[in-house]
Short mmCIF file of C-alpha atoms in Angstrom, two decimals:
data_model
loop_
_atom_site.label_atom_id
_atom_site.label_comp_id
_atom_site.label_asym_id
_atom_site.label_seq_id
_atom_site.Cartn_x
_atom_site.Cartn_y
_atom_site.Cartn_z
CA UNK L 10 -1.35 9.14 6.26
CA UNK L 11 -4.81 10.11 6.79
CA UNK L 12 -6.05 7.73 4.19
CA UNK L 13 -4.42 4.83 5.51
CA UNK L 14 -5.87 5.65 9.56
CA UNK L 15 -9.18 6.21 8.07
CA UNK L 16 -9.15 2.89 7.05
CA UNK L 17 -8.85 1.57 10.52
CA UNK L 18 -6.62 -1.30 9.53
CA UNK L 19 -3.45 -0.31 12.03
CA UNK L 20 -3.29 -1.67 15.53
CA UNK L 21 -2.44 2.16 16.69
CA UNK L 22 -2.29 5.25 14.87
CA UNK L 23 0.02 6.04 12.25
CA UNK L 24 2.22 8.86 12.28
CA UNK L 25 5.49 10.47 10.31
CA UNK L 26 7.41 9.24 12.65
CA UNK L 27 6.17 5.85 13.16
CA UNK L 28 4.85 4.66 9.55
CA UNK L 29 8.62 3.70 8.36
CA UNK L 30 8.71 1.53 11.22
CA UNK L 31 5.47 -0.57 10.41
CA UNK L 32 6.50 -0.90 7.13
CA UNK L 33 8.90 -3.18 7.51
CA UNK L 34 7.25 -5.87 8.44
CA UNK L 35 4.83 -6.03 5.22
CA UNK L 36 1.72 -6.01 7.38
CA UNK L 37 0.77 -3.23 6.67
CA UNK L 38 1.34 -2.92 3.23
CA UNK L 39 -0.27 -6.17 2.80
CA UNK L 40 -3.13 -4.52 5.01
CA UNK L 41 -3.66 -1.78 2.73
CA UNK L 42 -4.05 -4.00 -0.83
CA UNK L 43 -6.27 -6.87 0.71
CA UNK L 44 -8.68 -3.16 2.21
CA UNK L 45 -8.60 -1.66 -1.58
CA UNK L 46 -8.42 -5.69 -3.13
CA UNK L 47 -9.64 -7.68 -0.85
CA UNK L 48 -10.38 -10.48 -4.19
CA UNK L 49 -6.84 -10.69 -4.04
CA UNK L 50 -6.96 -12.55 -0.48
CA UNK L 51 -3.52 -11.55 0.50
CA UNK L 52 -3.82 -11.83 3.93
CA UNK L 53 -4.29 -15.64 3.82
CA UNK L 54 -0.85 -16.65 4.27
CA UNK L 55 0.77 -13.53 5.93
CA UNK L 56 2.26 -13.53 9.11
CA UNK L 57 1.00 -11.32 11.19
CA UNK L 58 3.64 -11.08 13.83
CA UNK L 59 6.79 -11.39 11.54
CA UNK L 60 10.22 -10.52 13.46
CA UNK L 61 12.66 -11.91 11.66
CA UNK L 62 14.21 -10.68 8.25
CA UNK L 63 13.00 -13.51 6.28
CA UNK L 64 9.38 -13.39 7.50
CA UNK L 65 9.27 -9.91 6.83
CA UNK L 66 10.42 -10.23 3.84
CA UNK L 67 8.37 -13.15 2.56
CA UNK L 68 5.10 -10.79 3.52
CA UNK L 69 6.40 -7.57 1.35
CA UNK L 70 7.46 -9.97 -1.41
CA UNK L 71 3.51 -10.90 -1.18
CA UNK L 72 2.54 -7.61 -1.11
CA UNK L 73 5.05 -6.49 -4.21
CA UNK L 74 4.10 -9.40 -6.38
CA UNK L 75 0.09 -8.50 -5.59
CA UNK L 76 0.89 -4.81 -6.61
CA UNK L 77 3.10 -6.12 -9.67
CA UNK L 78 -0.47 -7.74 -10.81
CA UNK L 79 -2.46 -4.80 -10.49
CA UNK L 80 -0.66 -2.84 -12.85
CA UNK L 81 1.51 -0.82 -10.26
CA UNK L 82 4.79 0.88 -12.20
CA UNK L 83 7.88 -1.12 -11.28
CA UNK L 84 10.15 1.64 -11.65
CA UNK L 85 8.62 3.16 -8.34
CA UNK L 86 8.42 0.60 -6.50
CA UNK L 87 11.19 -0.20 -3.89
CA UNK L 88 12.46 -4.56 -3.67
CA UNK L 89 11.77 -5.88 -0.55
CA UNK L 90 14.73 -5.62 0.96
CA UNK L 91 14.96 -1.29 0.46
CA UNK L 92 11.27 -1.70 2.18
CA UNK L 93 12.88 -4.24 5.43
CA UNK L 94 15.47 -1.61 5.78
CA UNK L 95 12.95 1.46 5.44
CA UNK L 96 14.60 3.56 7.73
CA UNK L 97 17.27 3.58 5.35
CA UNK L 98 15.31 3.91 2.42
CA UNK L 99 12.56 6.44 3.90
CA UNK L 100 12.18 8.43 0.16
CA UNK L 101 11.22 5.08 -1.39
CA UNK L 102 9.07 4.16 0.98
CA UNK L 103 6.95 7.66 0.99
CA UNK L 104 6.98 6.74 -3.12
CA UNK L 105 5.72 3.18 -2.37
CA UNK L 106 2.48 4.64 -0.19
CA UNK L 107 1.55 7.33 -3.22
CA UNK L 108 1.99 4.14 -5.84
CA UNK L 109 -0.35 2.15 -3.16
CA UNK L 110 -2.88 5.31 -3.28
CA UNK L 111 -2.72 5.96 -6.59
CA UNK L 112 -2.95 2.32 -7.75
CA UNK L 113 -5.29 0.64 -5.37
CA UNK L 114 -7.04 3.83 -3.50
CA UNK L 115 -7.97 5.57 -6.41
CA UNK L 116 -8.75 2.60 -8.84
CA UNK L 117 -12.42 2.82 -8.26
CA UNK L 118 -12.71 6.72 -8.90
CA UNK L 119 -10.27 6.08 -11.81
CA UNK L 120 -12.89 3.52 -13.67
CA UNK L 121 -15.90 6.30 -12.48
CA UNK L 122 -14.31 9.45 -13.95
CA UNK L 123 -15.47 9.31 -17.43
CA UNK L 124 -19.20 8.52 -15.99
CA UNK L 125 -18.61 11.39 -13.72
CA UNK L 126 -17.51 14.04 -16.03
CA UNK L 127 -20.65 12.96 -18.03
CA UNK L 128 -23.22 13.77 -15.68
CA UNK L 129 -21.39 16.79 -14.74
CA UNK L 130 -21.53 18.25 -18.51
CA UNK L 131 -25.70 17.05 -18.96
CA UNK L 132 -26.65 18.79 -15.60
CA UNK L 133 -24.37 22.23 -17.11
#
């Protein structure tokens, strides 16, 4: 949860016990991809103040179908309807941020490593 406050995308500061909760709107999930990806421009379109089931849905379905793209293993990944009732689902959801990390967060170091470990082993 760190990672995601250091990115200073959240209106307030996340927390155990309040992270399910602002999942379930797809904001913030959306949030996190377009801060990691922002070529994917998935916050044109979003709705920012979604309420009801359907809007909420319609933004994680954006979010799922932008993570789908970028390589992200379905088998992980909760539907949008386990992530609109998150409370209920809170184990899938903790396994949706890690994919998010370790598919968006860490792409960049990912793509570096072999260039890293290669300067590591000339200055040895």
């Amino acid at each position: 949860m760190r990672w995601i406050n250091t990115l200073d995308i959240s209106r307030e500061l996340l927390t155990i016990n309040n992270i399910i909760e602002e999942m379930k709107s797809g904001v913030l999930i959306c949030q996190l991809l377009n801060f990691h990806s922002p070529k994917l421009d998935l916050m044109n379109g979003v709705n920012l103040k979604a309420i009801s089931r359907k809007q909420c849905i319609n933004n994680i379905e954006r979010a799922l179908q932008a993570m789908y793209q970028k390589g992200a293993p379905s088998r992980f990944i909760p539907t949008a309807d386990e992530i609109y009732e998150a409370d209920k689902n809170q184990n899938r959801i903790w396994i949706l941020i890690k994919v998010i990390f370790d598919v968006f967060a860490m792409s960049d170091v990912n793509k570096l490593s072999p260039y890293i470990l290669k300067w590591i082993s000339m200055s040895l």
